[in-house]
Coordinates of C-alpha atoms in Angstrom, one line a residue:
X162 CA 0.0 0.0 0.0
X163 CA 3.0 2.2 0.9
X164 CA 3.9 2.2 -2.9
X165 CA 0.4 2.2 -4.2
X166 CA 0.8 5.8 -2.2
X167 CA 3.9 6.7 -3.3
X168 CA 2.9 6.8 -6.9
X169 CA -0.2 9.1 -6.5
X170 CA 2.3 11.1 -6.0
X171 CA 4.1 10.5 -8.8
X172 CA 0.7 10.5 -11.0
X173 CA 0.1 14.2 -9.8
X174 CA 3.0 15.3 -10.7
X175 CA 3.0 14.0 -14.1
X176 CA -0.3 15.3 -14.7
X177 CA 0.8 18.6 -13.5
X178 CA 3.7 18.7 -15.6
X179 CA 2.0 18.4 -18.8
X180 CA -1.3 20.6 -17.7
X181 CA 1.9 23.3 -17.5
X182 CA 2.7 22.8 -21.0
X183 CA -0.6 23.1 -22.2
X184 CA -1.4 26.0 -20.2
X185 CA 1.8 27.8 -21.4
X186 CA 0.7 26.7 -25.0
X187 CA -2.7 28.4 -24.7
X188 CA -2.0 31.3 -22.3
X189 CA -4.3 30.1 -20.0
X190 CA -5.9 32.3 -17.1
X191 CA -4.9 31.6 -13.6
X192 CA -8.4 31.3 -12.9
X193 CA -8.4 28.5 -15.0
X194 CA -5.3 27.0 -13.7
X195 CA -7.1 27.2 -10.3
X196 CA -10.4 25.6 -11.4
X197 CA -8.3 22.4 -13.3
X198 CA -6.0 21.9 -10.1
X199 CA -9.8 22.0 -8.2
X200 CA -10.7 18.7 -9.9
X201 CA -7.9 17.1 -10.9
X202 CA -6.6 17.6 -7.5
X203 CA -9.3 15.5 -5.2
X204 CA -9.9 13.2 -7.8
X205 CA -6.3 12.5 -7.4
X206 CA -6.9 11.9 -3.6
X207 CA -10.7 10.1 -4.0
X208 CA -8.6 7.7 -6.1
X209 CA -5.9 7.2 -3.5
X210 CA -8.5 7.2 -0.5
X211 CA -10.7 4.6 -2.6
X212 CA -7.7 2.4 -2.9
X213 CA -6.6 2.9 0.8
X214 CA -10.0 1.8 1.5
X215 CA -10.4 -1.2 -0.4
X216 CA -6.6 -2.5 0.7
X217 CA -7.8 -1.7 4.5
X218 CA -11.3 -4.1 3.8
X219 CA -9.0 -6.8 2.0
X220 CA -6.1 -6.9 4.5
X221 CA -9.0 -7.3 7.9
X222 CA -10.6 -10.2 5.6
X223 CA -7.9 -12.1 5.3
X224 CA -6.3 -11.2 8.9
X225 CA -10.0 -12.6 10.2
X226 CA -9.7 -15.7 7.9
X227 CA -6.4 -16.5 9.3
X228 CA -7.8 -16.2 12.7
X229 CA -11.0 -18.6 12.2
X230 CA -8.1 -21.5 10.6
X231 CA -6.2 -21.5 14.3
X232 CA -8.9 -21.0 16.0

């Protein structure tokens, strides 16, 4: 999960690098900028939360599977 973390950041970042580039390219306002980085942003962090979420849900099934086999 530590990874799977990691690389949201890594994902922003990338998506940030080339919404620079095309906001250079097209002169675009700051307002703009402002109102991509408002949904790009939390999605980014749904995304991450989501997964966080299901890894959290998978890793208590198993850990209560394991403890029904020794018990």
């Amino acid at each position: 999960m530590d990874e799977a973390l990691k690389d949201t950041k890594d994902y922003r970042t990338f998506l940030w690098k080339i919404l620079k580039e095309v906001i250079k390219e097209n002169n675009l306002s700051i307002d703009t900028v402002f109102e991509v980085g408002g949904i790009i942003d939390p999605l980014l962090d749904h995304a991450a939360y989501s997964f966080s979420l299901s890894y959290v849900h998978f890793y208590q099934l198993t850990l209560e599977r394991a403890q029904r086999r020794l018990s």
